[in-house]
CSV table of C-alpha atoms and ligand atoms in Angstrom, one decimal:
chain,number,residue,atom,x,y,z
U,1,UNK,CA,35.8,-48.7,-6.1
U,2,UNK,CA,38.9,-50.6,-4.9
U,3,UNK,CA,39.3,-54.2,-3.6
U,4,UNK,CA,41.0,-54.8,-0.5
U,5,UNK,CA,42.5,-58.2,0.0
U,6,UNK,CA,43.2,-58.6,4.0
U,7,UNK,CA,43.9,-61.8,5.8
U,8,UNK,CA,42.5,-64.0,3.2
U,9,UNK,CA,39.3,-62.0,2.6
U,10,UNK,CA,38.3,-59.4,-0.2
U,11,UNK,CA,36.3,-56.3,0.7
U,12,UNK,CA,35.0,-53.7,-1.6
U,13,UNK,CA,36.1,-50.2,-0.7
U,14,UNK,CA,33.5,-47.6,-2.1
U,15,UNK,CA,34.8,-44.4,-3.4
U,16,UNK,CA,35.5,-41.8,-0.9
U,17,UNK,CA,35.4,-44.6,1.8
U,18,UNK,CA,38.6,-45.1,3.9
U,19,UNK,CA,40.3,-48.5,4.3
U,20,UNK,CA,39.4,-48.3,8.1
U,21,UNK,CA,35.6,-47.5,7.3
U,22,UNK,CA,35.6,-50.4,5.3
U,23,UNK,CA,37.1,-53.1,7.4
U,24,UNK,CA,35.2,-51.7,10.6
U,25,UNK,CA,31.7,-51.9,8.4
U,26,UNK,CA,32.7,-55.4,7.8
U,27,UNK,CA,33.3,-56.2,11.4
U,28,UNK,CA,36.9,-56.5,10.9
U,29,UNK,CA,38.8,-56.4,14.4
U,30,UNK,CA,41.1,-53.7,13.7
U,31,UNK,CA,42.9,-51.1,16.2
U,32,UNK,CA,42.1,-47.4,15.6
U,33,UNK,CA,41.9,-44.1,17.8
U,34,UNK,CA,41.3,-40.9,16.6
U,35,UNK,CA,40.3,-41.4,13.1
U,36,UNK,CA,42.0,-38.1,12.1
U,37,UNK,CA,45.6,-39.3,11.1
U,38,UNK,CA,47.1,-38.2,14.4
U,39,UNK,CA,47.4,-41.2,16.9
U,40,UNK,CA,48.9,-43.7,14.3
U,41,UNK,CA,47.2,-46.7,15.9
U,42,UNK,CA,45.3,-47.7,12.5
U,43,UNK,CA,48.8,-48.4,10.8
U,44,UNK,CA,48.8,-51.0,8.2
U,45,UNK,CA,51.1,-52.1,5.2
U,46,UNK,CA,50.4,-52.7,1.9
U,47,UNK,CA,52.2,-54.5,-1.0
U,48,UNK,CA,51.4,-51.8,-3.3
U,49,UNK,CA,52.3,-48.2,-2.9
U,50,UNK,CA,49.5,-46.6,-0.7
U,51,UNK,CA,48.1,-43.1,-1.6
U,52,UNK,CA,50.7,-40.3,-0.4
U,53,UNK,CA,47.9,-38.8,1.7
U,54,UNK,CA,47.8,-42.0,4.0
U,55,UNK,CA,51.4,-41.7,4.7
U,56,UNK,CA,51.6,-38.1,6.1
U,57,UNK,CA,53.2,-38.1,9.6
U,58,UNK,CA,55.0,-41.2,9.0
U,59,UNK,CA,58.8,-41.7,9.2
U,60,UNK,CA,60.6,-41.8,5.9
U,61,UNK,CA,61.5,-45.6,6.5
U,62,UNK,CA,57.8,-46.7,7.2
U,63,UNK,CA,56.7,-44.7,4.1
U,64,UNK,CA,59.4,-46.8,2.2
U,65,UNK,CA,58.0,-50.0,3.6
U,66,UNK,CA,54.6,-49.1,2.5
U,67,UNK,CA,53.2,-48.4,6.0
U,68,UNK,CA,49.8,-46.3,5.8
U,69,UNK,CA,47.3,-45.1,8.3
U,70,UNK,CA,43.9,-46.7,7.3
U,71,UNK,CA,41.7,-43.8,8.4
U,72,UNK,CA,43.5,-41.7,5.8
U,73,UNK,CA,43.4,-44.0,3.0
U,74,UNK,CA,41.1,-43.6,0.1
U,75,UNK,CA,42.5,-46.3,-2.2
U,76,UNK,CA,41.9,-45.8,-5.9
U,77,UNK,CA,43.1,-49.1,-6.8
U,78,UNK,CA,43.3,-52.5,-5.2
U,79,UNK,CA,45.5,-53.1,-2.3
U,80,UNK,CA,46.8,-56.1,-0.6
U,81,UNK,CA,47.1,-55.2,3.0
U,82,UNK,CA,48.8,-56.8,6.1
U,83,UNK,CA,49.1,-55.9,9.6
U,84,UNK,CA,52.3,-54.5,10.6
U,85,UNK,CA,54.6,-57.3,12.0
U,86,UNK,CA,55.7,-55.4,15.0
U,87,UNK,CA,53.1,-54.5,17.7
U,88,UNK,CA,52.7,-50.8,18.2
U,89,UNK,CA,52.3,-51.4,21.9
U,90,UNK,CA,55.9,-52.3,22.8
U,91,UNK,CA,55.6,-51.4,26.5
U,92,UNK,CA,53.6,-52.4,29.4
U,93,UNK,CA,52.9,-49.8,32.3
U,94,UNK,CA,51.8,-50.3,35.8
U,95,UNK,CA,49.2,-48.0,37.3
U,96,UNK,CA,50.7,-46.3,40.3
U,97,UNK,CA,48.1,-43.8,41.3
U,98,UNK,CA,44.8,-42.3,40.3
U,99,UNK,CA,43.7,-38.9,41.7
U,100,UNK,CA,41.1,-36.7,40.8
U,101,UNK,CA,42.2,-33.2,39.5
U,102,UNK,CA,38.8,-31.8,39.3
U,103,UNK,CA,35.2,-33.1,39.1
U,104,UNK,CA,35.7,-34.9,35.9
U,105,UNK,CA,39.4,-35.2,35.2
U,106,UNK,CA,41.6,-37.8,36.7
U,107,UNK,CA,45.6,-37.8,37.0
U,108,UNK,CA,46.8,-41.3,36.0
U,109,UNK,CA,50.4,-42.0,37.0
U,110,UNK,CA,51.8,-44.9,35.5
U,111,UNK,CA,55.5,-46.5,36.0
U,112,UNK,CA,57.3,-47.3,32.8
U,113,UNK,CA,60.5,-49.5,31.9
U,114,UNK,CA,63.9,-47.9,31.2
U,115,UNK,CA,63.8,-48.5,27.5
U,116,UNK,CA,60.5,-46.0,27.3
U,117,UNK,CA,61.9,-42.4,26.2
U,118,UNK,CA,59.8,-39.4,25.9
U,119,UNK,CA,59.6,-35.7,26.1
U,120,UNK,CA,56.8,-33.7,28.3
U,121,UNK,CA,54.1,-32.9,25.9
U,122,UNK,CA,54.1,-36.1,23.6
U,123,UNK,CA,51.4,-38.4,23.6
U,124,UNK,CA,51.0,-42.1,24.0
U,125,UNK,CA,48.7,-44.5,22.8
U,126,UNK,CA,46.9,-46.8,25.6
U,127,UNK,CA,44.8,-50.1,25.0
U,128,UNK,CA,42.0,-51.5,27.1
U,129,UNK,CA,41.6,-55.3,27.2
U,130,UNK,CA,38.7,-54.8,24.6
U,131,UNK,CA,41.1,-53.6,22.1
U,132,UNK,CA,40.0,-50.0,22.4
U,133,UNK,CA,42.8,-47.3,21.6
U,134,UNK,CA,43.2,-43.6,22.9
U,135,UNK,CA,45.9,-41.3,22.8
U,136,UNK,CA,46.8,-39.4,26.0
U,137,UNK,CA,49.5,-36.5,26.3
U,138,UNK,CA,52.2,-36.8,29.0
U,139,UNK,CA,52.0,-34.0,31.4
U,140,UNK,CA,55.6,-34.3,33.1
U,141,UNK,CA,59.2,-34.4,32.0
U,142,UNK,CA,61.2,-37.7,32.5
U,143,UNK,CA,62.1,-38.3,36.1
U,144,UNK,CA,64.4,-40.8,38.0
U,145,UNK,CA,61.2,-42.6,39.3
U,146,UNK,CA,60.4,-43.7,35.7
U,147,UNK,CA,56.7,-42.1,36.0
U,148,UNK,CA,54.4,-40.6,33.5
U,149,UNK,CA,51.4,-38.6,34.2
U,150,UNK,CA,48.4,-38.3,32.2
U,151,UNK,CA,45.2,-36.0,32.8
U,152,UNK,CA,42.1,-38.0,31.5
U,153,UNK,CA,38.8,-36.3,31.3
U,154,UNK,CA,35.7,-38.6,31.4
U,155,UNK,CA,33.3,-38.2,28.7
U,156,UNK,CA,29.7,-39.3,29.2
U,157,UNK,CA,29.5,-42.6,27.4
U,158,UNK,CA,33.3,-42.3,26.5
U,159,UNK,CA,34.4,-46.0,26.5
U,160,UNK,CA,37.9,-45.6,27.2
U,161,UNK,CA,37.7,-42.6,29.9
U,162,UNK,CA,35.0,-44.3,31.6
U,163,UNK,CA,36.9,-47.6,31.7
U,164,UNK,CA,40.0,-45.5,33.2
U,165,UNK,CA,37.9,-43.7,35.8
U,166,UNK,CA,35.4,-46.9,36.7
U,167,UNK,CA,37.6,-50.0,36.0
U,168,UNK,CA,41.2,-49.4,35.9
U,169,UNK,CA,43.0,-50.4,39.3
U,170,UNK,CA,46.1,-49.6,41.1
U,171,UNK,CA,48.6,-52.2,40.0
U,172,UNK,CA,46.9,-53.1,36.7
U,173,UNK,CA,49.2,-53.2,33.7
U,174,UNK,CA,48.3,-51.9,30.5
U,175,UNK,CA,49.8,-51.8,26.9
U,176,UNK,CA,51.5,-48.9,25.7
U,177,UNK,CA,52.9,-47.5,22.4
U,178,UNK,CA,56.1,-45.3,22.1
U,179,UNK,CA,55.9,-41.4,22.9
U,180,UNK,CA,54.6,-39.9,19.5
U,181,UNK,CA,54.3,-36.2,18.2
U,182,UNK,CA,56.2,-33.4,18.1
U,183,UNK,CA,54.4,-31.2,20.7
U,184,UNK,CA,57.3,-30.7,23.3
U,185,UNK,CA,59.9,-27.9,24.5
U,186,UNK,CA,63.4,-27.8,22.8
U,187,UNK,CA,65.9,-25.3,24.4
U,188,UNK,CA,67.3,-24.2,20.9
U,189,UNK,CA,66.1,-20.6,21.3
U,190,UNK,CA,66.1,-19.9,25.2
U,191,UNK,CA,65.2,-16.2,24.5
U,192,UNK,CA,62.3,-16.9,22.5
U,193,UNK,CA,58.8,-15.9,24.2
U,194,UNK,CA,56.6,-19.1,24.5
U,195,UNK,CA,52.8,-18.9,24.2
U,196,UNK,CA,50.7,-21.9,25.6
U,197,UNK,CA,47.0,-22.0,25.1
U,198,UNK,CA,44.8,-24.9,26.0
U,199,UNK,CA,41.1,-25.9,26.9
U,200,UNK,CA,40.2,-28.5,29.4
U,201,UNK,CA,42.5,-31.5,29.7
U,202,UNK,CA,44.6,-29.8,26.9
U,203,UNK,CA,46.5,-28.4,30.0
U,204,UNK,CA,48.2,-32.0,30.2
U,205,UNK,CA,50.9,-31.2,27.6
U,206,UNK,CA,51.1,-27.6,28.3
U,207,UNK,CA,51.9,-28.3,31.9
U,208,UNK,CA,54.6,-30.8,31.1
U,209,UNK,CA,56.2,-28.3,28.5
U,210,UNK,CA,56.1,-25.4,31.0
U,211,UNK,CA,58.0,-27.5,33.7
U,212,UNK,CA,60.4,-28.6,31.0
U,213,UNK,CA,60.9,-25.1,29.7
U,214,UNK,CA,61.4,-24.0,33.4
U,215,UNK,CA,63.9,-26.7,34.2
U,216,UNK,CA,66.0,-25.9,31.4
U,217,UNK,CA,66.0,-22.3,32.3
U,218,UNK,CA,64.3,-20.8,29.5
U,219,UNK,CA,64.9,-17.0,29.3
U,220,UNK,CA,61.9,-15.7,27.3
U,221,UNK,CA,58.7,-14.8,28.6
U,222,UNK,CA,56.2,-17.7,29.0
U,223,UNK,CA,52.6,-17.3,29.1
U,224,UNK,CA,50.1,-19.9,29.7
U,225,UNK,CA,46.4,-19.5,29.0
U,226,UNK,CA,44.2,-22.3,30.4
U,227,UNK,CA,40.1,-22.0,29.4
U,228,UNK,CA,37.1,-23.9,30.4
U,229,UNK,CA,33.5,-23.3,30.6
U,230,UNK,CA,33.2,-22.8,34.5
U,231,UNK,CA,35.7,-22.3,37.4
U,232,UNK,CA,35.2,-26.1,38.8
U,233,UNK,CA,36.4,-27.4,35.4
U,234,UNK,CA,39.7,-25.8,35.8
U,235,UNK,CA,42.6,-27.7,37.7
U,236,UNK,CA,46.0,-27.4,39.0
U,237,UNK,CA,45.6,-23.7,39.8
U,238,UNK,CA,47.4,-23.8,42.9
U,239,UNK,CA,50.5,-25.4,41.7
U,240,UNK,CA,50.8,-23.1,38.6
U,241,UNK,CA,50.4,-20.1,40.7
U,242,UNK,CA,53.1,-21.3,42.8
U,243,UNK,CA,55.3,-21.6,40.0
U,244,UNK,CA,54.4,-17.9,39.0
U,245,UNK,CA,55.6,-16.8,42.3
U,246,UNK,CA,58.9,-18.6,41.7
U,247,UNK,CA,59.5,-17.5,38.3
U,248,UNK,CA,59.4,-13.8,37.1
U,249,UNK,CA,59.0,-14.7,33.4
U,250,UNK,CA,56.0,-16.9,33.8
U,251,UNK,CA,52.3,-15.4,33.5
U,252,UNK,CA,49.1,-17.6,34.1
U,253,UNK,CA,45.6,-16.8,32.8
U,254,UNK,CA,42.7,-19.1,33.6
U,255,UNK,CA,40.0,-18.1,31.4
U,256,UNK,CA,36.2,-18.9,32.0
U,257,UNK,CA,33.8,-18.6,28.7
U,258,UNK,CA,30.6,-19.6,30.7
U,259,UNK,CA,29.3,-18.7,33.9
U,260,UNK,CA,31.1,-15.5,35.1
U,261,UNK,CA,30.1,-13.3,38.1
U,262,UNK,CA,31.8,-10.2,40.1
U,263,UNK,CA,33.4,-12.8,42.5
U,264,UNK,CA,35.4,-14.2,39.5
U,265,UNK,CA,36.8,-10.7,38.3
U,266,UNK,CA,40.0,-11.2,40.6
U,267,UNK,CA,40.9,-14.7,39.7
U,268,UNK,CA,39.9,-15.2,36.2
U,269,UNK,CA,39.8,-13.7,32.6
U,270,UNK,CA,36.2,-13.5,31.2
U,271,UNK,CA,35.9,-15.1,27.7
U,272,UNK,CA,37.2,-18.0,25.6
U,273,UNK,CA,40.7,-18.7,25.9
U,274,UNK,CA,42.0,-18.2,22.2
U,275,UNK,CA,40.2,-14.6,22.3
U,276,UNK,CA,41.6,-13.7,25.6
U,277,UNK,CA,45.3,-14.9,24.4
U,278,UNK,CA,44.8,-13.0,21.1
U,279,UNK,CA,43.6,-9.9,22.6
U,280,UNK,CA,46.4,-10.0,25.0
U,281,UNK,CA,49.2,-10.2,22.2
U,282,UNK,CA,48.7,-8.0,19.0
U,283,UNK,CA,52.3,-9.0,17.6
U,284,UNK,CA,53.4,-12.6,18.0
U,285,UNK,CA,56.7,-12.4,15.5
U,286,UNK,CA,59.2,-14.6,16.9
U,287,UNK,CA,57.0,-16.1,19.5
U,288,UNK,CA,56.8,-20.0,19.7
U,289,UNK,CA,53.1,-21.1,20.3
U,290,UNK,CA,51.7,-24.3,21.5
U,291,UNK,CA,48.1,-25.2,21.1
U,292,UNK,CA,46.6,-28.3,22.8
U,293,UNK,CA,42.6,-29.5,23.6
U,294,UNK,CA,39.6,-28.9,21.8
U,295,UNK,CA,40.2,-29.3,17.9
U,296,UNK,CA,38.1,-26.4,16.6
U,297,UNK,CA,39.9,-24.1,19.1
U,298,UNK,CA,43.4,-25.4,17.9
U,299,UNK,CA,42.4,-25.0,14.4
U,300,UNK,CA,41.1,-21.2,14.7
U,301,UNK,CA,43.9,-20.3,16.9
U,302,UNK,CA,46.7,-21.8,14.3
U,303,UNK,CA,45.4,-19.2,11.7
U,304,UNK,CA,45.1,-16.6,14.0
U,305,UNK,CA,48.7,-16.8,15.6
U,306,UNK,CA,50.1,-17.2,12.1
U,307,UNK,CA,48.3,-13.8,11.1
U,308,UNK,CA,49.6,-12.3,14.0
U,309,UNK,CA,53.1,-13.1,13.2
U,310,UNK,CA,54.2,-16.4,14.4
U,311,UNK,CA,56.3,-18.6,12.0
U,312,UNK,CA,54.5,-21.7,11.1
U,313,UNK,CA,57.8,-23.6,12.0
U,314,UNK,CA,57.2,-22.2,15.5
U,315,UNK,CA,53.6,-23.3,16.0
U,316,UNK,CA,53.0,-26.8,17.7
U,317,UNK,CA,49.8,-28.4,18.2
U,318,UNK,CA,47.9,-31.4,19.8
U,319,UNK,CA,44.5,-31.3,18.8
U,320,UNK,CA,42.3,-33.7,20.8
U,321,UNK,CA,40.3,-35.3,18.2
U,322,UNK,CA,37.7,-37.9,19.1
U,323,UNK,CA,37.4,-41.3,17.6
U,324,UNK,CA,33.7,-40.7,17.1
U,325,UNK,CA,34.1,-37.3,15.3
U,326,UNK,CA,31.7,-36.0,17.9
U,327,UNK,CA,33.3,-33.2,19.9
U,328,UNK,CA,30.7,-31.3,21.3
U,329,UNK,CA,31.5,-32.5,24.8
U,330,UNK,CA,35.1,-32.5,24.4
U,331,UNK,CA,37.9,-30.2,25.3
M,401,FAD,C1,47.0,-36.7,20.2
M,401,FAD,C2,46.0,-36.7,21.1
M,401,FAD,C3,46.2,-36.5,22.5
M,401,FAD,C4,45.1,-36.4,23.3
M,401,FAD,N1,45.4,-36.1,24.7
M,401,FAD,C5,44.4,-36.3,25.7
M,401,FAD,C6,44.7,-35.9,27.0
M,401,FAD,O1,45.8,-35.8,27.4
M,401,FAD,N2,43.6,-36.0,28.1
M,401,FAD,C7,42.4,-36.5,27.6
M,401,FAD,O2,41.3,-36.3,28.3
M,401,FAD,N3,42.2,-36.5,26.1
M,401,FAD,C8,43.1,-36.6,25.3
M,401,FAD,N4,42.8,-37.0,24.0
M,401,FAD,C9,41.5,-37.5,23.7
M,401,FAD,C10,41.4,-38.9,23.9
M,401,FAD,O3,42.4,-39.6,23.2
M,401,FAD,C11,40.0,-39.5,23.4
M,401,FAD,O4,39.4,-39.3,22.5
M,401,FAD,C12,39.0,-39.1,24.7
M,401,FAD,O5,39.6,-39.5,26.3
M,401,FAD,C13,37.6,-39.9,24.6
M,401,FAD,O6,37.8,-41.1,24.5
M,401,FAD,P1,36.6,-42.2,25.0
M,401,FAD,O7,36.8,-43.5,24.4
M,401,FAD,O8,36.5,-41.8,26.5
M,401,FAD,O9,35.4,-41.6,24.3
M,401,FAD,P2,34.5,-42.3,22.8
M,401,FAD,O10,34.1,-43.6,23.2
M,401,FAD,O11,35.7,-42.2,21.8
M,401,FAD,O12,33.5,-41.2,22.8
M,401,FAD,C14,33.7,-39.9,22.5
M,401,FAD,C15,32.6,-39.0,22.7
M,401,FAD,O13,31.5,-39.2,21.6
M,401,FAD,C16,30.4,-39.7,22.3
M,401,FAD,N5,30.0,-40.9,21.3
M,401,FAD,C17,30.5,-41.9,21.0
M,401,FAD,N6,29.9,-42.8,20.3
M,401,FAD,C18,28.7,-42.1,20.2
M,401,FAD,C19,27.4,-42.4,19.4
M,401,FAD,N7,27.2,-43.6,18.5
M,401,FAD,N8,26.5,-41.4,19.3
M,401,FAD,C20,26.6,-40.3,20.1
M,401,FAD,N9,27.5,-40.1,20.8
M,401,FAD,C21,28.6,-40.9,20.8
M,401,FAD,C22,30.7,-40.2,23.8
M,401,FAD,O14,29.6,-40.1,24.4
M,401,FAD,C23,31.8,-39.3,23.9
M,401,FAD,O15,31.3,-38.0,24.5
M,401,FAD,C24,43.9,-36.9,22.9
M,401,FAD,C25,43.6,-37.3,21.7
M,401,FAD,C26,44.6,-37.0,20.7
M,401,FAD,C27,44.3,-37.4,19.3
M,402,FES,S1,45.6,-42.1,12.9
M,402,FES,FE1,44.1,-43.5,12.1
M,402,FES,S2,43.0,-44.0,13.8
M,402,FES,FE2,44.5,-42.5,14.8
């Protein structure tokens, strides 16, 4: 058991309890998102050196300043904690457009200032007026209009996604973090084949990576597998098919794991997206792989593509962990 000293109060942190859980259980108002050490929205700082596992994924200069992720921090001795001084939400974006991509997924177009820099496929954190923080992936490469596109799937009783779908209006301004994560295209090996596999709104980063790779004249083969349960859950099919007609190197396989009839045979692959992708390619030696969406799919697929020959350094992932740890509805 350790004592947390935070803003003139002391809190007892039980063995195996995270700093985030301790503070939330005591109704301390603290920002958080994924609870999985991914989104970095729960970052705090301590006077003492925090446990090493609470600093995984942070920059070296942040580690040296004792920054740590509260959701990954199970302290074994007392910690004096302070909020990080510089706000994570260094940008403000304006809502330019909202458009349904399918029955439950919305394209949210935001305009950003000149000092926001990103690569397609990275993610940002957004915050509601009630301090709810969530991560969303950027689905377009930088453009001269300073716009970013997000695909936001509404989850039943999901606090942030419902707020975006129902309450957020064109012209509203929202706080946004810097771009985070390493799930993006680089043109250092233009001849390498690219395997892109995603479920549901996991298409967002992949669509951005795909456009970026094509714009940078990637020479290797690119194969996008996008999976959902039913045909109406897929989206952007026409836009991607249009790209396929323009680029010989591009292949696209929409996959259905649920309702499938004879009518679907010519348009869709049958089965779970990762099973279809893995049965298409037996040898992934020297492939670069991007995996985005449902955390379980991402985890399973990472092991499988490694066993099929992909180098760990060539596997990039964005697992869409939910803050509640309840993932049965998500993809
Ligand atoms: C790096 C990263 C990138 C991401 N990119 C995207 C993206 O591009 N597009 C996208 O759509 N999502 C993305 N996500 C997921 C996103 O951040 C949110 O987690 C998601 O939108 C759900 O947030 P929410 O606030 O709407 O739902 P939450 O309020 O967090 O709820 C999530 C689910 O849990 C259920 N739930 C919540 N509390 C309870 C409870 N007490 N009892 C029972 N059920 C409960 C809700 O009904 C809901 O189904 C990403 C996540 C990460 C980590
Ligand atoms: S990294 Fe801690 S809540 Fe996301």
